[in-house]
Short mmCIF file of C-alpha atoms and ligand atoms in Angstrom, two decimals:
data_model
loop_
_atom_site.label_atom_id
_atom_site.label_comp_id
_atom_site.label_asym_id
_atom_site.label_seq_id
_atom_site.Cartn_x
_atom_site.Cartn_y
_atom_site.Cartn_z
CA MET A 210 39.35 -130.84 -61.61
CA GLY A 211 40.33 -130.76 -57.96
CA ARG A 212 37.99 -130.05 -55.11
CA LYS A 213 39.73 -126.82 -54.22
CA GLY A 214 39.13 -125.30 -57.64
CA LEU A 215 35.49 -126.26 -57.51
CA SER A 216 34.96 -124.63 -54.16
CA ARG A 217 36.38 -121.38 -55.41
CA ARG A 218 34.12 -121.34 -58.45
CA GLU A 219 31.23 -122.33 -56.25
CA PHE A 220 31.93 -119.38 -54.00
CA ILE A 221 32.09 -116.88 -56.83
CA ARG A 222 28.81 -118.07 -58.30
CA PHE A 223 27.26 -118.18 -54.87
CA SER A 224 27.85 -114.50 -54.29
CA SER A 225 25.87 -113.61 -57.41
CA LEU A 226 22.82 -115.65 -56.41
CA VAL A 227 20.88 -113.11 -54.47
CA VAL A 228 20.04 -110.99 -57.49
CA GLY A 229 18.06 -113.72 -59.19
CA ALA A 230 16.34 -115.16 -56.17
CA GLY A 231 13.38 -112.83 -55.89
CA TYR A 232 12.51 -112.82 -59.57
CA LEU A 233 9.52 -115.13 -59.51
CA GLY A 234 8.01 -113.44 -56.49
CA ALA A 235 8.16 -110.02 -58.08
CA ASN A 236 6.56 -111.29 -61.26
CA ALA A 237 3.91 -113.43 -59.65
CA ALA A 238 0.96 -111.34 -60.78
CA LYS A 239 2.16 -111.15 -64.34
CA SER A 240 2.88 -114.88 -64.29
CA ALA A 241 -0.57 -115.79 -63.09
CA ALA A 242 -2.16 -113.69 -65.80
CA GLY A 243 0.02 -115.30 -68.42
CA MET A 244 -1.10 -118.76 -67.46
CA MET A 245 -4.83 -118.16 -67.61
CA GLY A 246 -5.01 -119.08 -71.28
CA GLY A 247 -4.58 -122.81 -71.06
CA GLY A 248 -2.59 -123.44 -67.97
CA GLY A 249 -5.43 -124.50 -65.70
CA GLY A 250 -3.97 -124.61 -62.24
CA MET A 251 -1.98 -121.41 -62.23
CA GLY A 252 -4.83 -118.93 -62.34
CA GLY A 253 -5.85 -116.69 -59.47
CA GLY A 254 -8.04 -118.18 -56.73
CA THR A 255 -8.88 -121.75 -55.90
CA SER A 256 -10.70 -123.64 -58.62
CA VAL A 257 -12.39 -127.02 -58.70
CA ILE A 258 -12.22 -129.60 -61.48
CA ASP A 259 -14.82 -132.26 -60.72
CA PRO A 260 -15.69 -134.24 -63.85
CA PRO A 261 -18.41 -136.92 -63.61
CA PRO A 262 -17.26 -140.51 -63.04
CA GLY A 263 -15.86 -141.89 -66.28
CA ALA A 264 -15.07 -145.34 -67.63
CA LEU A 265 -13.85 -148.30 -65.60
CA PHE A 266 -10.29 -147.89 -64.32
CA ARG A 267 -7.60 -149.58 -66.40
CA ASP A 268 -4.05 -150.38 -65.44
CA PRO A 269 -1.55 -149.47 -68.17
CA PRO A 270 -0.66 -152.41 -70.44
CA VAL A 271 2.36 -154.50 -69.51
CA ALA A 272 5.31 -154.38 -71.92
CA TRP A 273 5.85 -157.58 -73.85
CA ASN A 274 8.94 -159.47 -72.78
CA LYS A 275 10.42 -160.85 -75.99
CA SER A 276 13.11 -162.82 -74.17
CA THR A 277 12.64 -166.52 -73.59
CA ALA A 278 15.79 -166.78 -71.46
CA ALA A 279 15.47 -167.03 -67.71
CA ASN A 280 16.56 -163.87 -65.86
CA ILE A 281 16.52 -161.71 -68.97
CA VAL A 282 13.71 -159.28 -69.67
CA GLU A 283 13.92 -157.69 -73.11
CA VAL A 284 11.51 -155.00 -74.23
CA ASP A 285 11.23 -153.01 -77.46
CA LEU A 286 10.17 -149.38 -77.04
CA GLU A 287 9.38 -147.10 -79.94
CA ALA A 288 8.97 -143.38 -79.31
CA GLY A 289 6.65 -141.85 -81.88
CA VAL A 290 3.58 -139.73 -82.50
CA THR A 291 0.24 -141.50 -82.09
CA GLN A 292 -3.38 -140.36 -82.06
CA VAL A 293 -4.70 -140.95 -78.56
CA ASN A 294 -8.14 -140.24 -77.13
CA VAL A 295 -7.68 -137.56 -74.48
CA ASN A 296 -11.02 -137.03 -72.75
CA GLY A 297 -12.90 -137.29 -76.06
CA THR A 298 -10.40 -135.48 -78.30
CA MET A 299 -8.16 -137.46 -80.64
CA ALA A 300 -4.82 -135.87 -79.81
CA ASN A 301 -1.39 -136.29 -81.38
CA LEU A 302 0.56 -137.42 -78.34
CA LEU A 303 4.13 -138.58 -78.04
CA THR A 304 3.96 -142.24 -77.08
CA TYR A 305 5.98 -145.34 -76.37
CA ASN A 306 4.60 -148.20 -78.48
CA GLY A 307 1.54 -146.15 -79.33
CA GLY A 308 0.17 -145.97 -75.80
CA PHE A 309 -0.38 -143.24 -73.23
CA PRO A 310 1.10 -143.78 -70.76
CA GLY A 311 3.77 -146.17 -72.03
CA PRO A 312 3.71 -149.89 -71.28
CA THR A 313 4.72 -151.02 -67.80
CA ILE A 314 8.05 -152.83 -67.69
CA ARG A 315 8.06 -155.50 -64.98
CA VAL A 316 11.30 -157.06 -63.76
CA ARG A 317 12.87 -158.74 -60.75
CA ASN A 318 16.19 -157.61 -59.39
CA SER A 319 17.63 -160.98 -60.34
CA ASP A 320 17.04 -160.03 -63.98
CA THR A 321 19.09 -158.28 -66.61
CA LEU A 322 16.89 -155.75 -68.34
CA LYS A 323 17.36 -154.97 -72.02
CA ILE A 324 15.48 -152.10 -73.63
CA ASN A 325 15.74 -151.54 -77.37
CA LEU A 326 14.67 -147.94 -77.93
CA THR A 327 13.79 -146.77 -81.43
CA ASN A 328 13.37 -143.06 -82.04
CA SER A 329 10.52 -142.58 -84.50
CA LEU A 330 9.84 -139.01 -83.42
CA SER A 331 9.48 -136.65 -86.32
CA MET A 332 8.99 -133.18 -84.88
CA LEU A 333 10.88 -130.73 -87.06
CA GLY A 334 13.24 -127.96 -86.06
CA THR A 335 14.26 -126.66 -82.70
CA ASN A 336 12.26 -125.55 -79.67
CA ILE A 337 12.39 -122.02 -78.26
CA LEU A 338 15.43 -122.99 -76.20
CA GLY A 339 17.24 -123.86 -79.43
CA HIS A 340 17.30 -127.64 -78.93
CA ASP A 341 16.35 -130.22 -81.55
CA ARG A 342 12.84 -131.41 -80.88
CA ASP A 343 13.18 -134.95 -82.21
CA ILE A 344 16.37 -136.14 -80.47
CA THR A 345 15.57 -138.46 -77.57
CA ASN A 346 17.01 -141.08 -75.22
CA LEU A 347 16.00 -143.00 -72.11
CA HIS A 348 16.43 -142.44 -68.38
CA THR A 349 15.45 -145.29 -66.08
CA HIS A 350 14.43 -143.02 -63.24
CA GLY A 351 15.00 -144.60 -59.83
CA LEU A 352 17.11 -147.56 -60.87
CA HIS A 353 20.32 -148.09 -58.89
CA VAL A 354 22.35 -149.05 -61.97
CA SER A 355 25.45 -147.82 -63.76
CA PRO A 356 25.16 -144.35 -65.34
CA GLU A 357 27.73 -145.31 -67.96
CA GLY A 358 28.01 -147.25 -71.22
CA ASN A 359 24.76 -148.72 -72.46
CA SER A 360 23.16 -148.55 -68.99
CA ASP A 361 21.36 -145.47 -67.58
CA ASN A 362 23.57 -143.14 -69.58
CA VAL A 363 21.61 -140.01 -70.37
CA MET A 364 24.50 -138.47 -72.31
CA ARG A 365 23.66 -140.83 -75.16
CA MET A 366 21.48 -139.28 -77.86
CA LEU A 367 19.27 -140.97 -80.44
CA MET A 368 18.65 -139.06 -83.67
CA SER A 369 15.34 -139.59 -85.44
CA GLY A 370 15.46 -143.07 -86.96
CA ASP A 371 18.09 -144.43 -84.54
CA THR A 372 17.76 -147.53 -82.41
CA PHE A 373 19.86 -148.12 -79.31
CA ASN A 374 20.12 -151.24 -77.17
CA TYR A 375 20.21 -150.36 -73.46
CA GLU A 376 21.15 -153.01 -70.93
CA TYR A 377 20.78 -152.76 -67.14
CA ASP A 378 22.29 -154.98 -64.46
CA LEU A 379 19.66 -154.91 -61.70
CA SER A 380 21.59 -157.03 -59.21
CA LYS A 381 22.05 -154.15 -56.74
CA GLN A 382 18.58 -152.71 -57.23
CA ALA A 383 16.10 -152.82 -54.33
CA ALA A 384 13.03 -154.98 -54.81
CA GLY A 385 9.56 -153.60 -54.36
CA THR A 386 10.14 -150.34 -56.17
CA LEU A 387 8.10 -148.28 -58.59
CA ASN A 388 10.45 -146.59 -61.02
CA PHE A 389 9.78 -145.10 -64.43
CA TYR A 390 11.33 -144.32 -67.77
CA HIS A 391 11.26 -141.10 -69.78
CA PRO A 392 13.46 -139.01 -72.14
CA HIS A 393 16.43 -137.13 -70.70
CA VAL A 394 17.99 -135.00 -73.46
CA HIS A 395 18.83 -131.65 -71.90
CA GLY A 396 16.78 -128.87 -73.46
CA SER A 397 14.01 -131.05 -74.88
CA VAL A 398 12.91 -133.15 -71.90
CA ALA A 399 9.97 -130.94 -70.97
CA GLU A 400 8.32 -130.94 -74.37
CA GLN A 401 8.72 -134.69 -74.89
CA TYR A 402 7.53 -135.52 -71.37
CA TRP A 403 4.61 -133.10 -71.63
CA GLY A 404 3.66 -134.69 -74.95
CA GLY A 405 3.26 -138.04 -73.22
CA LEU A 406 6.58 -139.90 -73.08
CA ALA A 407 6.61 -141.77 -69.74
CA GLY A 408 5.99 -145.30 -68.52
CA ALA A 409 6.38 -147.29 -65.32
CA LEU A 410 9.19 -149.70 -64.50
CA ILE A 411 8.33 -151.97 -61.60
CA VAL A 412 10.87 -154.07 -59.73
CA GLU A 413 8.77 -156.75 -58.07
CA ASP A 414 9.06 -157.76 -54.45
CA ASP A 415 8.81 -161.17 -52.84
CA LEU A 416 7.14 -160.08 -49.62
CA PRO A 417 4.29 -162.48 -48.86
CA VAL A 418 2.72 -159.81 -46.65
CA LEU A 419 1.80 -157.76 -49.75
CA SER A 420 1.39 -160.47 -52.36
CA GLY A 421 -2.25 -161.19 -51.66
CA PHE A 422 -3.58 -157.70 -52.25
CA GLU A 423 -5.22 -156.60 -55.46
CA THR A 424 -2.66 -154.17 -56.89
CA HIS A 425 -3.07 -151.22 -59.24
CA LEU A 426 -0.74 -148.74 -60.87
CA MET A 427 -1.80 -145.10 -61.12
CA ILE A 428 0.22 -142.80 -63.37
CA LEU A 429 -0.83 -139.20 -62.74
CA LYS A 430 -0.30 -137.05 -65.79
CA ASP A 431 -1.94 -133.85 -66.98
CA ILE A 432 -2.05 -132.12 -70.33
CA ALA A 433 -3.51 -129.12 -72.09
CA LEU A 434 -4.31 -129.38 -75.78
CA SER A 435 -4.13 -126.77 -78.49
CA GLY A 436 -6.38 -128.19 -81.17
CA ALA A 437 -5.23 -131.77 -81.55
CA ASP A 438 -1.71 -131.17 -80.30
CA PRO A 439 -0.16 -130.82 -76.85
CA GLU A 440 -0.15 -127.11 -76.03
CA PRO A 441 3.18 -125.80 -77.37
CA TYR A 442 5.94 -124.08 -75.42
CA THR A 443 5.81 -120.51 -76.63
CA SER A 444 7.58 -118.44 -74.00
CA THR A 445 10.28 -118.45 -71.39
CA MET A 446 7.48 -118.25 -68.84
CA ASP A 447 6.29 -121.73 -69.89
CA PHE A 448 9.69 -122.97 -68.74
CA MET A 449 9.86 -120.81 -65.62
CA HIS A 450 6.46 -122.06 -64.39
CA GLY A 451 6.44 -125.55 -65.83
CA LYS A 452 3.41 -126.68 -67.80
CA VAL A 453 0.24 -127.44 -65.88
CA GLY A 454 -2.59 -128.95 -67.91
CA ASP A 455 -6.32 -128.42 -67.56
CA THR A 456 -6.92 -132.16 -68.00
CA ALA A 457 -5.58 -134.29 -65.16
CA MET A 458 -5.63 -138.02 -65.80
CA VAL A 459 -4.95 -141.36 -64.15
CA ASN A 460 -3.42 -143.73 -66.71
CA GLY A 461 -4.74 -141.45 -69.45
CA GLN A 462 -8.31 -141.59 -68.10
CA VAL A 463 -10.34 -138.73 -66.64
CA ASN A 464 -11.93 -139.73 -63.32
CA PRO A 465 -12.04 -143.48 -63.95
CA VAL A 466 -14.12 -145.70 -61.64
CA LEU A 467 -12.18 -148.27 -59.64
CA ASN A 468 -14.17 -150.96 -57.90
CA ILE A 469 -13.29 -152.24 -54.45
CA ARG A 470 -15.08 -154.87 -52.38
CA PRO A 471 -16.36 -153.73 -48.99
CA GLY A 472 -13.70 -154.62 -46.44
CA GLN A 473 -11.06 -155.19 -49.13
CA VAL A 474 -7.48 -153.83 -48.95
CA GLN A 475 -5.91 -152.75 -52.25
CA ARG A 476 -2.31 -151.85 -52.96
CA TRP A 477 -1.87 -148.77 -55.13
CA ARG A 478 1.39 -147.75 -56.77
CA VAL A 479 1.16 -144.05 -57.57
CA LEU A 480 3.54 -142.12 -59.84
CA ASN A 481 3.47 -138.39 -60.49
CA ALA A 482 4.59 -138.28 -64.12
CA SER A 483 3.32 -134.71 -64.63
CA ASN A 484 5.67 -131.92 -65.65
CA ALA A 485 4.74 -129.45 -62.96
CA ARG A 486 1.44 -130.43 -61.37
CA PHE A 487 1.66 -131.27 -57.68
CA TYR A 488 -0.90 -133.64 -56.17
CA MET A 489 -2.13 -133.47 -52.59
CA LEU A 490 -3.78 -136.88 -52.57
CA SER A 491 -6.78 -137.43 -50.33
CA LEU A 492 -9.39 -140.21 -50.48
CA GLU A 493 -12.73 -139.06 -49.10
CA GLY A 494 -13.45 -140.76 -45.78
CA HIS A 495 -10.35 -142.97 -45.89
CA ALA A 496 -6.77 -142.88 -44.65
CA LEU A 497 -4.00 -143.67 -47.10
CA SER A 498 -1.37 -145.95 -45.57
CA VAL A 499 2.05 -145.35 -47.10
CA VAL A 500 4.04 -148.59 -47.35
CA GLY A 501 6.69 -147.67 -49.91
CA THR A 502 8.53 -144.79 -51.52
CA GLU A 503 10.80 -144.39 -54.56
CA GLY A 504 13.64 -146.56 -53.28
CA GLY A 505 11.86 -149.36 -51.45
CA LEU A 506 9.21 -150.55 -49.04
CA LEU A 507 8.83 -149.23 -45.50
CA ASP A 508 8.97 -151.09 -42.19
CA LYS A 509 5.26 -150.58 -41.52
CA PRO A 510 2.26 -148.69 -42.90
CA TYR A 511 2.21 -144.94 -42.22
CA PRO A 512 -1.45 -143.82 -42.30
CA GLN A 513 -1.82 -140.32 -43.73
CA PRO A 514 -4.89 -138.11 -44.15
CA GLN A 515 -3.29 -136.76 -47.33
CA ILE A 516 -0.10 -137.31 -49.30
CA LEU A 517 1.78 -134.62 -51.17
CA LEU A 518 3.30 -136.00 -54.38
CA SER A 519 5.50 -133.61 -56.34
CA PRO A 520 6.66 -134.24 -59.94
CA GLY A 521 8.75 -137.41 -60.17
CA GLU A 522 7.78 -138.75 -56.74
CA ARG A 523 6.23 -142.17 -56.22
CA VAL A 524 4.40 -143.68 -53.31
CA GLU A 525 2.94 -147.10 -52.57
CA ILE A 526 -0.17 -147.11 -50.44
CA LEU A 527 -2.64 -149.53 -48.94
CA VAL A 528 -6.28 -148.54 -49.00
CA LYS A 529 -8.91 -150.37 -46.98
CA ALA A 530 -12.59 -150.12 -47.91
CA SER A 531 -13.65 -149.58 -44.33
CA ARG A 532 -16.63 -147.26 -44.82
CA LYS A 533 -20.24 -147.94 -45.63
CA SER A 534 -20.89 -148.86 -49.24
CA GLY A 535 -20.84 -145.98 -51.69
CA SER A 536 -18.51 -144.02 -53.90
CA TYR A 537 -15.56 -141.99 -52.66
CA ARG A 538 -13.46 -139.58 -54.68
CA LEU A 539 -9.69 -139.64 -54.81
CA LEU A 540 -8.94 -135.93 -54.82
CA SER A 541 -5.97 -133.74 -55.32
CA LEU A 542 -6.56 -131.00 -52.76
CA PRO A 543 -5.45 -127.40 -53.27
CA TYR A 544 -1.73 -126.91 -52.72
CA ASN A 545 0.24 -123.76 -53.45
CA ARG A 546 3.62 -124.59 -54.96
CA GLY A 547 4.48 -120.93 -55.38
CA GLY A 548 5.52 -118.88 -58.35
CA GLY A 549 2.04 -117.45 -58.86
CA SER A 550 0.30 -120.80 -58.54
CA MET A 551 -2.90 -121.03 -56.57
CA GLY A 552 -4.55 -124.15 -55.27
CA GLN A 553 -6.81 -126.29 -57.36
CA GLN A 554 -8.99 -129.22 -56.35
CA VAL A 555 -9.15 -132.03 -58.88
CA THR A 556 -11.13 -135.26 -58.81
CA LEU A 557 -8.70 -137.90 -60.02
CA LEU A 558 -10.60 -141.16 -59.57
CA THR A 559 -13.79 -142.54 -58.06
CA LEU A 560 -13.52 -145.52 -55.75
CA SER A 561 -16.76 -147.48 -55.83
CA TYR A 562 -17.68 -150.17 -53.33
CA LYS A 563 -18.93 -153.18 -55.23
CA GLY A 564 -19.25 -156.93 -54.71
CA SER A 565 -19.38 -159.19 -51.70
CA ARG A 566 -17.94 -158.18 -48.36
CA THR A 567 -14.52 -159.40 -47.33
CA SER A 568 -12.40 -158.67 -44.28
CA ASP A 569 -8.84 -157.90 -45.31
CA ALA A 570 -6.54 -156.37 -42.70
CA VAL A 571 -3.81 -153.81 -43.26
CA PRO A 572 -0.70 -155.65 -42.02
CA SER A 573 1.17 -154.15 -39.08
CA VAL A 574 4.61 -155.00 -40.50
CA ILE A 575 5.70 -154.58 -44.13
CA ASP A 576 9.48 -154.91 -44.51
CA PRO A 577 11.22 -155.44 -41.15
CA GLU A 578 14.61 -154.82 -42.80
CA ALA A 579 13.76 -151.22 -43.69
CA VAL A 580 15.63 -148.92 -41.30
CA ARG A 581 16.76 -145.33 -41.08
CA VAL A 582 20.51 -145.47 -41.61
CA GLN A 583 23.11 -143.65 -39.55
CA GLU A 584 26.39 -143.16 -41.36
CA MET A 585 29.34 -140.82 -41.02
CA PRO A 586 29.49 -138.51 -44.03
CA MET A 587 32.70 -138.20 -46.02
CA ALA A 588 31.60 -134.82 -47.39
CA THR A 589 28.98 -132.22 -46.62
CA ARG A 590 27.75 -130.05 -49.45
CA THR A 591 25.33 -127.23 -50.02
CA LEU A 592 23.36 -127.13 -53.27
CA ALA A 593 21.42 -123.92 -53.76
CA LEU A 594 18.53 -123.86 -56.24
CA SER A 595 17.56 -120.54 -57.74
CA MET A 596 15.83 -118.99 -60.73
CA GLY A 597 16.09 -115.77 -62.67
CA GLN A 598 16.46 -114.22 -66.12
CA GLY A 599 14.67 -117.16 -67.71
CA LYS A 600 17.08 -119.70 -66.28
CA GLY A 601 17.45 -122.15 -63.42
CA TYR A 602 20.66 -122.44 -61.42
CA ILE A 603 22.44 -124.73 -58.99
CA ASN A 604 24.96 -122.82 -56.91
CA GLY A 605 24.69 -119.97 -59.34
CA ILE A 606 25.52 -121.96 -62.47
CA SER A 607 22.93 -122.64 -65.13
CA PHE A 608 23.64 -125.95 -66.85
CA ALA A 609 24.32 -125.53 -70.55
CA GLY A 610 26.50 -128.50 -71.38
CA MET A 611 29.83 -129.77 -70.11
CA ASP A 612 31.42 -126.33 -70.23
CA SER A 613 28.78 -124.69 -68.08
CA THR A 614 27.78 -126.79 -65.14
CA PHE A 615 28.03 -126.92 -61.40
CA GLU A 616 29.69 -130.24 -60.63
CA ILE A 617 30.70 -132.29 -57.65
CA HIS A 618 33.14 -135.17 -57.23
CA SER A 619 32.19 -137.93 -54.83
CA MET A 620 34.14 -140.92 -53.64
CA LEU A 621 32.69 -144.34 -54.28
CA GLY A 622 31.79 -146.32 -51.17
CA THR A 623 31.15 -143.27 -48.96
CA TRP A 624 28.19 -141.33 -47.62
CA GLU A 625 27.55 -137.62 -48.03
CA ILE A 626 25.26 -135.01 -46.58
CA TRP A 627 23.65 -132.70 -49.09
CA ARG A 628 21.91 -129.60 -47.83
CA VAL A 629 19.66 -128.53 -50.67
CA VAL A 630 18.51 -124.94 -50.29
CA ASN A 631 15.68 -123.40 -52.28
CA GLN A 632 16.33 -119.69 -52.85
CA SER A 633 13.27 -119.13 -55.01
CA MET A 634 9.59 -118.46 -54.32
CA MET A 635 8.62 -121.75 -55.93
CA ASP A 636 8.89 -125.40 -54.80
CA HIS A 637 11.48 -127.57 -56.56
CA PRO A 638 11.38 -131.39 -56.52
CA PHE A 639 15.08 -132.30 -56.37
CA HIS A 640 16.11 -135.54 -58.13
CA GLN A 641 19.46 -137.30 -58.02
CA HIS A 642 20.28 -140.19 -60.32
CA VAL A 643 21.64 -143.63 -59.37
CA ASN A 644 21.63 -143.44 -55.54
CA PRO A 645 18.41 -142.89 -53.58
CA CYS A 646 18.85 -141.04 -50.28
CA GLN A 647 17.22 -140.71 -46.88
CA VAL A 648 15.87 -137.37 -45.68
CA LEU A 649 17.36 -136.05 -42.43
CA SER A 650 15.43 -132.82 -42.19
CA ILE A 651 13.10 -130.54 -44.12
CA SER A 652 12.64 -126.88 -43.35
CA GLY A 653 9.49 -125.16 -44.57
CA GLY A 654 6.66 -126.47 -46.71
CA ASP A 655 4.01 -129.04 -45.86
CA ALA A 656 4.28 -130.32 -42.28
CA GLY A 657 2.87 -133.75 -43.10
CA TYR A 658 5.41 -134.27 -45.87
CA ALA A 659 8.34 -133.30 -43.65
CA SER A 660 7.08 -135.44 -40.79
CA LEU A 661 6.62 -138.56 -42.92
CA TYR A 662 9.94 -138.47 -44.73
CA THR A 663 12.04 -137.52 -41.72
CA SER A 664 10.61 -140.32 -39.58
CA ALA A 665 9.96 -143.26 -41.91
CA PRO A 666 12.88 -145.39 -43.24
CA ALA A 667 12.15 -144.05 -46.70
CA TRP A 668 14.55 -144.11 -49.63
CA LYS A 669 13.93 -141.17 -51.94
CA ASP A 670 15.24 -140.08 -55.32
CA VAL A 671 12.97 -137.05 -55.48
CA VAL A 672 12.67 -134.76 -52.47
CA LEU A 673 10.47 -131.70 -52.48
CA ILE A 674 12.51 -128.64 -51.48
CA PRO A 675 9.94 -126.08 -50.31
CA LYS A 676 10.02 -122.51 -51.59
CA MET A 677 12.58 -120.54 -49.55
CA GLY A 678 13.10 -123.73 -47.51
CA SER A 679 15.64 -126.52 -47.47
CA ALA A 680 16.17 -130.24 -46.96
CA THR A 681 19.13 -132.20 -45.67
CA LEU A 682 19.75 -135.52 -47.38
CA LEU A 683 21.94 -138.48 -46.42
CA VAL A 684 23.25 -139.70 -49.76
CA PRO A 685 25.01 -143.03 -50.33
CA VAL A 686 27.64 -143.12 -53.07
CA MET A 687 27.59 -146.82 -53.78
CA ASP A 688 28.41 -149.47 -56.36
CA TYR A 689 28.64 -147.45 -59.56
CA GLY A 690 31.23 -144.93 -60.67
CA GLY A 691 30.86 -142.59 -63.59
CA MET A 692 29.12 -139.38 -64.45
CA SER A 693 25.69 -138.93 -63.02
CA MET A 694 23.55 -135.87 -62.29
CA PHE A 695 21.05 -134.11 -60.09
CA HIS A 696 18.35 -131.69 -61.15
CA CYS A 697 14.92 -130.27 -60.55
CA HIS A 698 12.13 -132.62 -61.69
CA ILE A 699 9.92 -129.84 -62.86
CA VAL A 700 11.63 -130.87 -66.07
CA GLU A 701 11.22 -127.43 -67.60
CA HIS A 702 13.57 -126.20 -64.87
CA GLU A 703 16.07 -128.88 -65.82
CA ASP A 704 15.83 -127.76 -69.47
CA ILE A 705 16.65 -124.16 -68.48
CA GLY A 706 19.62 -125.21 -66.40
CA MET A 707 18.65 -126.32 -62.89
CA MET A 708 20.93 -129.33 -63.16
CA GLY A 709 24.43 -130.27 -62.08
CA LEU A 710 26.86 -133.09 -62.76
CA TRP A 711 27.78 -135.71 -60.20
CA HIS A 712 31.12 -137.35 -60.86
CA ILE A 713 31.49 -140.56 -58.87
CA GLY A 714 34.95 -142.00 -58.69
CA ASP A 715 37.55 -143.61 -56.46
CA HIS A 716 40.42 -142.06 -54.49
CA SER A 717 42.39 -141.24 -57.61
CA MET A 718 39.83 -138.80 -58.95
CU1 LIG B 843 12.32 -126.65 -60.20
#
């Protein structure tokens, strides 16, 4: 389809947007009431979840590399139902290889990564959106790899019982990145992700400046249980709001205790793998120095009093134990993401000073090659996110398969400017596959978030678009042609249509 035809359709859909835009605002009171049952964070007023310090912090297990060949990492993943201890309750979670979260895949960008995914899910029937519950697949979120063939091709579906061998050429992937993997079958992502299917995928770096620091991975994921099962999706409102659980966990643990030596600097890789819970991270008495984002490491540390991490976002931080000995809580401070949500304070982890004093220093330079790019765009686009009538839309079109989608055609080897506009009363974390971007501007929302990502040389594949606000993104279209996509990473919103297709081709397209 030619560009001209697209623009016309875009325009027609655009003109019908305004009707749907105010829907969530008008129904905010009703929404809040509807979430009181098990939804935790959406109730009226600010609440506090402050569980006592729990067990010792554990990093997720590392996936076993079955390859003995140099430069090949091969991992078997099996998606299935496993009983997992969730804060004292044995719950039937959806797991990769029986664990929650899934095992961490560790690679270098000189490697070829092979993932053999077996679908052992056995949920029967369809969900309330009419999609099969047990069909799954794999998205390697954040990887700059081909979206085609047996690479990061989310159009591929695995029926229950199927195995598929994915293979990823990582040669153009940035080092020093925290990525992750999760299902990506339109219409059933939210339920499978909510049930537990997510794991980290780390591309190591070779920077000596960071190599000496004790390093931990923190996967933030929340859940609400109904008996021994993840709370089911029972209404359109579950999809409009996105599920927020009353149990917020780090690596499946409630308020674990992480030890740090006085004077020590630790490197933390933090991933928000929650469906719809936003985290405003704050460590009592300490600054958090951001040194990396989704697409790579930064030029220097950016000390922040707090860091807003929306669903799908990742951040790498350095933390120095610079206070007097004691225990300090890593909190998620109240943040209002809109749509009837009110703030909630949650204690995520307790950092406990322990052991002999050391005197680590936070380095002044991290990756001197990280810069904010300046490129001439080949195209400038506007992508408008909206909600209404139980659906999500991009430029007025609710994704429902290849016949109903907003789509764009980009030329390989060029740069584009995307102005992403949020026309709803609720924040949307916008995610594009394959090519991470840099943020030129953000209008609305949290001032600290906008300031950080419009000044640091940060590569992002999820950018928070504030309610009734916007962001302008500089998007590279590099290395890989094929059909890719962009969508909201409140994955419920993706399931109800806030997704579009991104066709990447050459001049002939
Ligand atoms: Cu959204």
